[in-house]
PDB file of C-alpha atoms in Angstrom:
ATOM      1  CA  UNK A   1     -34.493  35.107  36.653  1.00  0.00           C
ATOM      2  CA  UNK A   2     -36.647  32.490  34.753  1.00  0.00           C
ATOM      3  CA  UNK A   3     -36.217  31.162  31.279  1.00  0.00           C
ATOM      4  CA  UNK A   4     -39.167  29.919  29.053  1.00  0.00           C
ATOM      5  CA  UNK A   5     -38.769  28.714  25.449  1.00  0.00           C
ATOM      6  CA  UNK A   6     -35.826  31.109  24.244  1.00  0.00           C
ATOM      7  CA  UNK A   7     -36.967  34.274  25.886  1.00  0.00           C
ATOM      8  CA  UNK A   8     -36.093  35.418  29.200  1.00  0.00           C
ATOM      9  CA  UNK A   9     -37.980  37.154  31.551  1.00  0.00           C
ATOM     10  CA  UNK A  10     -36.830  39.704  34.278  1.00  0.00           C
ATOM     11  CA  UNK A  11     -38.613  40.436  37.134  1.00  0.00           C
ATOM     12  CA  UNK A  12     -37.047  43.557  38.367  1.00  0.00           C
ATOM     13  CA  UNK A  13     -38.340  44.321  41.710  1.00  0.00           C
ATOM     14  CA  UNK A  14     -36.300  47.431  42.135  1.00  0.00           C
ATOM     15  CA  UNK A  15     -38.754  49.578  40.018  1.00  0.00           C
ATOM     16  CA  UNK A  16     -41.353  48.315  41.935  1.00  0.00           C
ATOM     17  CA  UNK A  17     -40.110  48.354  45.398  1.00  0.00           C
ATOM     18  CA  UNK A  18     -42.243  50.937  47.059  1.00  0.00           C
ATOM     19  CA  UNK A  19     -45.294  48.827  45.798  1.00  0.00           C
ATOM     20  CA  UNK A  20     -43.678  45.289  46.773  1.00  0.00           C
ATOM     21  CA  UNK A  21     -42.385  47.053  50.549  1.00  0.00           C
ATOM     22  CA  UNK A  22     -46.226  47.967  51.226  1.00  0.00           C
ATOM     23  CA  UNK A  23     -48.039  44.909  49.854  1.00  0.00           C
ATOM     24  CA  UNK A  24     -45.388  41.999  50.716  1.00  0.00           C
ATOM     25  CA  UNK A  25     -43.522  40.991  53.811  1.00  0.00           C
ATOM     26  CA  UNK A  26     -39.843  40.080  53.500  1.00  0.00           C
ATOM     27  CA  UNK A  27     -40.425  36.504  54.303  1.00  0.00           C
ATOM     28  CA  UNK A  28     -43.234  36.609  51.591  1.00  0.00           C
ATOM     29  CA  UNK A  29     -40.577  37.951  49.361  1.00  0.00           C
ATOM     30  CA  UNK A  30     -37.776  35.318  49.946  1.00  0.00           C
ATOM     31  CA  UNK A  31     -40.583  32.736  49.165  1.00  0.00           C
ATOM     32  CA  UNK A  32     -41.193  33.983  46.006  1.00  0.00           C
ATOM     33  CA  UNK A  33     -37.472  34.696  45.142  1.00  0.00           C
ATOM     34  CA  UNK A  34     -37.019  30.841  46.220  1.00  0.00           C
ATOM     35  CA  UNK A  35     -39.549  29.728  43.967  1.00  0.00           C
ATOM     36  CA  UNK A  36     -38.344  31.495  41.374  1.00  0.00           C
ATOM     37  CA  UNK A  37     -34.866  30.360  41.821  1.00  0.00           C
ATOM     38  CA  UNK A  38     -36.239  26.743  42.156  1.00  0.00           C
ATOM     39  CA  UNK A  39     -38.029  26.934  38.934  1.00  0.00           C
ATOM     40  CA  UNK A  40     -34.806  28.182  36.986  1.00  0.00           C
ATOM     41  CA  UNK A  41     -32.751  25.609  38.265  1.00  0.00           C
ATOM     42  CA  UNK A  42     -35.518  22.943  37.347  1.00  0.00           C
ATOM     43  CA  UNK A  43     -35.753  24.662  33.702  1.00  0.00           C
ATOM     44  CA  UNK A  44     -31.972  24.334  33.498  1.00  0.00           C
ATOM     45  CA  UNK A  45     -31.617  20.912  34.740  1.00  0.00           C
ATOM     46  CA  UNK A  46     -34.151  19.599  32.482  1.00  0.00           C
ATOM     47  CA  UNK A  47     -32.471  21.122  29.253  1.00  0.00           C
ATOM     48  CA  UNK A  48     -29.067  19.944  30.762  1.00  0.00           C
ATOM     49  CA  UNK A  49     -30.639  16.299  31.025  1.00  0.00           C
ATOM     50  CA  UNK A  50     -31.862  16.460  27.617  1.00  0.00           C
ATOM     51  CA  UNK A  51     -28.764  17.911  25.912  1.00  0.00           C
ATOM     52  CA  UNK A  52     -26.427  15.183  28.168  1.00  0.00           C
ATOM     53  CA  UNK A  53     -28.547  12.498  26.665  1.00  0.00           C
ATOM     54  CA  UNK A  54     -28.143  14.042  23.135  1.00  0.00           C
ATOM     55  CA  UNK A  55     -24.769  13.984  23.820  1.00  0.00           C
ATOM     56  CA  UNK A  56     -24.518  10.734  25.293  1.00  0.00           C
ATOM     57  CA  UNK A  57     -26.243   8.877  22.347  1.00  0.00           C
ATOM     58  CA  UNK A  58     -23.900  10.766  19.918  1.00  0.00           C
ATOM     59  CA  UNK A  59     -21.182   9.366  21.672  1.00  0.00           C
ATOM     60  CA  UNK A  60     -22.340   5.852  21.661  1.00  0.00           C
ATOM     61  CA  UNK A  61     -23.087   6.057  18.330  1.00  0.00           C
ATOM     62  CA  UNK A  62     -19.567   7.364  17.288  1.00  0.00           C
ATOM     63  CA  UNK A  63     -17.792   4.698  19.573  1.00  0.00           C
ATOM     64  CA  UNK A  64     -20.020   2.076  17.689  1.00  0.00           C
ATOM     65  CA  UNK A  65     -19.209   3.557  14.541  1.00  0.00           C
ATOM     66  CA  UNK A  66     -15.097   3.756  15.628  1.00  0.00           C
ATOM     67  CA  UNK A  67     -14.915   0.200  16.791  1.00  0.00           C
ATOM     68  CA  UNK A  68     -16.718  -1.007  13.395  1.00  0.00           C
ATOM     69  CA  UNK A  69     -14.293   1.002  11.311  1.00  0.00           C
ATOM     70  CA  UNK A  70     -11.254  -0.336  13.437  1.00  0.00           C
ATOM     71  CA  UNK A  71     -12.305  -4.039  13.005  1.00  0.00           C
ATOM     72  CA  UNK A  72     -13.070  -3.140   9.274  1.00  0.00           C
ATOM     73  CA  UNK A  73      -9.669  -1.917   9.011  1.00  0.00           C
ATOM     74  CA  UNK A  74      -7.670  -4.573  10.710  1.00  0.00           C
ATOM     75  CA  UNK A  75      -9.616  -7.198   8.460  1.00  0.00           C
ATOM     76  CA  UNK A  76      -8.706  -4.906   5.484  1.00  0.00           C
ATOM     77  CA  UNK A  77      -5.035  -4.611   6.621  1.00  0.00           C
ATOM     78  CA  UNK A  78      -4.791  -8.324   6.983  1.00  0.00           C
ATOM     79  CA  UNK A  79      -6.141  -8.929   3.479  1.00  0.00           C
ATOM     80  CA  UNK A  80      -3.583  -6.687   2.093  1.00  0.00           C
ATOM     81  CA  UNK A  81      -0.702  -8.018   3.991  1.00  0.00           C
ATOM     82  CA  UNK A  82      -1.886 -11.527   2.805  1.00  0.00           C
ATOM     83  CA  UNK A  83      -1.870 -10.299  -0.919  1.00  0.00           C
ATOM     84  CA  UNK A  84       1.509  -8.414  -0.532  1.00  0.00           C
ATOM     85  CA  UNK A  85       3.322 -11.319   1.087  1.00  0.00           C
ATOM     86  CA  UNK A  86       1.828 -13.667  -2.176  1.00  0.00           C
ATOM     87  CA  UNK A  87       2.588 -11.205  -4.499  1.00  0.00           C
ATOM     88  CA  UNK A  88       6.068 -10.986  -3.354  1.00  0.00           C
ATOM     89  CA  UNK A  89       6.367 -14.804  -3.180  1.00  0.00           C
ATOM     90  CA  UNK A  90       5.195 -15.270  -7.050  1.00  0.00           C
ATOM     91  CA  UNK A  91       7.478 -12.397  -7.632  1.00  0.00           C
ATOM     92  CA  UNK A  92      10.629 -14.091  -6.254  1.00  0.00           C
ATOM     93  CA  UNK A  93       9.721 -17.732  -7.600  1.00  0.00           C
ATOM     94  CA  UNK A  94       9.892 -16.190 -11.213  1.00  0.00           C
ATOM     95  CA  UNK A  95      12.726 -14.245 -10.451  1.00  0.00           C
ATOM     96  CA  UNK A  96      14.636 -17.163  -8.867  1.00  0.00           C
ATOM     97  CA  UNK A  97      13.660 -19.448 -11.731  1.00  0.00           C
ATOM     98  CA  UNK A  98      14.730 -16.760 -14.109  1.00  0.00           C
ATOM     99  CA  UNK A  99      18.399 -16.266 -12.745  1.00  0.00           C
ATOM    100  CA  UNK A 100      18.932 -19.976 -12.526  1.00  0.00           C
ATOM    101  CA  UNK A 101      17.790 -20.404 -16.149  1.00  0.00           C
ATOM    102  CA  UNK A 102      19.373 -17.379 -17.657  1.00  0.00           C
ATOM    103  CA  UNK A 103      22.687 -18.795 -15.740  1.00  0.00           C
ATOM    104  CA  UNK A 104      22.195 -22.310 -17.221  1.00  0.00           C
ATOM    105  CA  UNK A 105      21.741 -20.876 -20.864  1.00  0.00           C
ATOM    106  CA  UNK A 106      24.676 -18.746 -20.630  1.00  0.00           C
ATOM    107  CA  UNK A 107      27.094 -21.258 -19.371  1.00  0.00           C
ATOM    108  CA  UNK A 108      26.062 -23.612 -22.328  1.00  0.00           C
ATOM    109  CA  UNK A 109      26.849 -20.821 -24.666  1.00  0.00           C
ATOM    110  CA  UNK A 110      30.050 -19.535 -23.663  1.00  0.00           C
ATOM    111  CA  UNK A 111      31.768 -23.127 -22.414  1.00  0.00           C
ATOM    112  CA  UNK A 112      34.894 -23.831 -24.284  1.00  0.00           C
ATOM    113  CA  UNK A 113      37.500 -26.490 -24.176  1.00  0.00           C
ATOM    114  CA  UNK A 114      39.582 -24.082 -22.200  1.00  0.00           C
ATOM    115  CA  UNK A 115      36.898 -23.047 -20.083  1.00  0.00           C
ATOM    116  CA  UNK A 116      34.316 -26.163 -19.792  1.00  0.00           C
ATOM    117  CA  UNK A 117      32.076 -24.736 -17.405  1.00  0.00           C
ATOM    118  CA  UNK A 118      31.617 -21.720 -19.174  1.00  0.00           C
ATOM    119  CA  UNK A 119      30.576 -17.860 -17.544  1.00  0.00           C
ATOM    120  CA  UNK A 120      28.256 -16.877 -15.145  1.00  0.00           C
ATOM    121  CA  UNK A 121      24.804 -14.699 -15.489  1.00  0.00           C
ATOM    122  CA  UNK A 122      22.607 -13.478 -12.893  1.00  0.00           C
ATOM    123  CA  UNK A 123      20.085 -11.360 -11.852  1.00  0.00           C
ATOM    124  CA  UNK A 124      19.913  -9.010  -8.828  1.00  0.00           C
ATOM    125  CA  UNK A 125      17.450  -6.867  -7.214  1.00  0.00           C
ATOM    126  CA  UNK A 126      17.827  -3.157  -5.781  1.00  0.00           C
ATOM    127  CA  UNK A 127      15.264  -3.592  -3.430  1.00  0.00           C
ATOM    128  CA  UNK A 128      14.606  -7.043  -1.888  1.00  0.00           C
ATOM    129  CA  UNK A 129      11.622  -5.922   0.645  1.00  0.00           C
ATOM    130  CA  UNK A 130       9.555  -4.846  -2.226  1.00  0.00           C
ATOM    131  CA  UNK A 131      11.215  -6.236  -5.433  1.00  0.00           C
ATOM    132  CA  UNK A 132       8.738  -5.137  -7.737  1.00  0.00           C
ATOM    133  CA  UNK A 133       9.022  -1.610  -6.728  1.00  0.00           C
ATOM    134  CA  UNK A 134      12.994  -1.549  -7.606  1.00  0.00           C
ATOM    135  CA  UNK A 135      15.038  -2.105 -10.273  1.00  0.00           C
ATOM    136  CA  UNK A 136      16.488  -5.676 -11.759  1.00  0.00           C
ATOM    137  CA  UNK A 137      20.340  -5.706 -12.873  1.00  0.00           C
ATOM    138  CA  UNK A 138      21.671  -8.144 -15.053  1.00  0.00           C
ATOM    139  CA  UNK A 139      25.297  -9.060 -14.641  1.00  0.00           C
ATOM    140  CA  UNK A 140      27.621 -11.810 -16.292  1.00  0.00           C
ATOM    141  CA  UNK A 141      30.956 -12.688 -15.588  1.00  0.00           C
ATOM    142  CA  UNK A 142      32.443 -13.872 -19.341  1.00  0.00           C
ATOM    143  CA  UNK A 143      35.150 -16.695 -19.161  1.00  0.00           C
ATOM    144  CA  UNK A 144      38.578 -15.041 -18.262  1.00  0.00           C
ATOM    145  CA  UNK A 145      37.183 -11.861 -17.404  1.00  0.00           C
ATOM    146  CA  UNK A 146      35.743  -9.761 -14.124  1.00  0.00           C
ATOM    147  CA  UNK A 147      32.052  -9.349 -13.425  1.00  0.00           C
ATOM    148  CA  UNK A 148      30.221  -6.572 -15.196  1.00  0.00           C
ATOM    149  CA  UNK A 149      26.862  -5.146 -15.621  1.00  0.00           C
ATOM    150  CA  UNK A 150      25.249  -5.354 -18.916  1.00  0.00           C
ATOM    151  CA  UNK A 151      25.542  -1.730 -19.706  1.00  0.00           C
ATOM    152  CA  UNK A 152      29.395  -2.259 -19.334  1.00  0.00           C
ATOM    153  CA  UNK A 153      29.775  -5.257 -21.797  1.00  0.00           C
ATOM    154  CA  UNK A 154      31.148  -5.225 -25.571  1.00  0.00           C
ATOM    155  CA  UNK A 155      28.753  -5.525 -28.107  1.00  0.00           C
ATOM    156  CA  UNK A 156      29.198  -9.700 -28.632  1.00  0.00           C
ATOM    157  CA  UNK A 157      29.081  -9.902 -24.656  1.00  0.00           C
ATOM    158  CA  UNK A 158      25.686  -8.072 -24.774  1.00  0.00           C
ATOM    159  CA  UNK A 159      24.333 -10.211 -27.306  1.00  0.00           C
ATOM    160  CA  UNK A 160      25.218 -13.334 -25.492  1.00  0.00           C
ATOM    161  CA  UNK A 161      23.721 -12.190 -22.273  1.00  0.00           C
ATOM    162  CA  UNK A 162      20.724 -10.764 -23.689  1.00  0.00           C
ATOM    163  CA  UNK A 163      20.038 -13.705 -25.648  1.00  0.00           C
ATOM    164  CA  UNK A 164      20.146 -15.872 -22.612  1.00  0.00           C
ATOM    165  CA  UNK A 165      17.985 -13.478 -20.942  1.00  0.00           C
ATOM    166  CA  UNK A 166      15.284 -14.069 -23.927  1.00  0.00           C
ATOM    167  CA  UNK A 167      16.064 -18.026 -23.945  1.00  0.00           C
ATOM    168  CA  UNK A 168      15.586 -18.059 -20.090  1.00  0.00           C
ATOM    169  CA  UNK A 169      12.346 -16.449 -20.311  1.00  0.00           C
ATOM    170  CA  UNK A 170      11.106 -18.446 -23.488  1.00  0.00           C
ATOM    171  CA  UNK A 171      11.700 -21.830 -21.411  1.00  0.00           C
ATOM    172  CA  UNK A 172      10.127 -20.512 -18.473  1.00  0.00           C
ATOM    173  CA  UNK A 173       6.908 -19.238 -20.060  1.00  0.00           C
ATOM    174  CA  UNK A 174       6.943 -22.052 -22.718  1.00  0.00           C
ATOM    175  CA  UNK A 175       7.016 -19.757 -25.525  1.00  0.00           C
ATOM    176  CA  UNK A 176       6.017 -21.531 -28.683  1.00  0.00           C
ATOM    177  CA  UNK A 177       7.315 -19.696 -31.488  1.00  0.00           C
ATOM    178  CA  UNK A 178       9.908 -16.751 -31.649  1.00  0.00           C
ATOM    179  CA  UNK A 179      11.959 -14.945 -34.477  1.00  0.00           C
ATOM    180  CA  UNK A 180      15.486 -13.656 -34.313  1.00  0.00           C
ATOM    181  CA  UNK A 181      16.572 -10.992 -36.673  1.00  0.00           C
ATOM    182  CA  UNK A 182      20.571 -10.848 -36.976  1.00  0.00           C
ATOM    183  CA  UNK A 183      21.522 -11.843 -33.807  1.00  0.00           C
ATOM    184  CA  UNK A 184      24.909 -12.695 -34.747  1.00  0.00           C
ATOM    185  CA  UNK A 185      25.732  -9.113 -36.026  1.00  0.00           C
ATOM    186  CA  UNK A 186      28.115  -8.328 -32.763  1.00  0.00           C
ATOM    187  CA  UNK A 187      29.443 -11.831 -32.588  1.00  0.00           C
ATOM    188  CA  UNK A 188      32.582 -13.487 -34.144  1.00  0.00           C
ATOM    189  CA  UNK A 189      32.643 -16.798 -35.796  1.00  0.00           C
ATOM    190  CA  UNK A 190      33.135 -18.836 -32.947  1.00  0.00           C
ATOM    191  CA  UNK A 191      30.147 -17.446 -31.089  1.00  0.00           C
ATOM    192  CA  UNK A 192      28.066 -17.404 -33.865  1.00  0.00           C
ATOM    193  CA  UNK A 193      28.309 -21.163 -34.420  1.00  0.00           C
ATOM    194  CA  UNK A 194      27.898 -22.023 -30.578  1.00  0.00           C
ATOM    195  CA  UNK A 195      24.675 -19.872 -30.309  1.00  0.00           C
ATOM    196  CA  UNK A 196      23.392 -21.556 -33.708  1.00  0.00           C
ATOM    197  CA  UNK A 197      24.225 -24.918 -32.395  1.00  0.00           C
ATOM    198  CA  UNK A 198      22.470 -24.230 -29.102  1.00  0.00           C
ATOM    199  CA  UNK A 199      19.473 -22.871 -31.065  1.00  0.00           C
ATOM    200  CA  UNK A 200      19.432 -26.049 -33.064  1.00  0.00           C
ATOM    201  CA  UNK A 201      19.208 -27.844 -29.901  1.00  0.00           C
ATOM    202  CA  UNK A 202      16.709 -25.953 -28.430  1.00  0.00           C
ATOM    203  CA  UNK A 203      14.536 -25.957 -31.353  1.00  0.00           C
ATOM    204  CA  UNK A 204      13.706 -29.649 -30.874  1.00  0.00           C
ATOM    205  CA  UNK A 205      10.988 -28.375 -28.291  1.00  0.00           C
ATOM    206  CA  UNK A 206      10.527 -24.727 -29.682  1.00  0.00           C
ATOM    207  CA  UNK A 207       9.747 -23.334 -33.277  1.00  0.00           C
ATOM    208  CA  UNK A 208      12.404 -20.895 -34.228  1.00  0.00           C
ATOM    209  CA  UNK A 209      12.981 -18.717 -37.320  1.00  0.00           C
ATOM    210  CA  UNK A 210      16.025 -16.947 -37.982  1.00  0.00           C
ATOM    211  CA  UNK A 211      16.361 -14.239 -40.569  1.00  0.00           C
TER     212      UNK A 211
END
């Protein structure tokens, strides 16, 4: 059996066995078979080497691309982690400043002669690892009462807590002007006066208009 191009050539010795037997000796036939066998191996080996070289080149190309992609992945991953940490840091800085400021405003509004330190308001996170993907809870402790989330507060308590949050934002973000509309709707006379007194003091740094 010998192979050339994509065709196989078969040497059928059996169909011409009488002619071959009469004209060729056994040793000659063995030599012919050896030559054919060696030629066949040479052809197959040469094709195999070509194929192996192609596979080897392809392997090294893929290996090079894999190493390059892995390097790029590590670089991008490092940049992503850096941005992620910076984002979390900025978020928590604003969150902590806001939580401190809302507590300060809430104390100023809710303090009385009986409770000179006032109440407490604070923010809390549902997801501390990735806070920007979670919820932020606003809770307050009115003087003489238990801690409650804003959804459980009375109308007046919600007004004071929400106003404290707004003024805390305004203080941190340096909002120059803002408007209020009927903010004392759910407040009794005592806390209405306290809020307006606080706003009058606050208006020395900001322009406030109340309708």
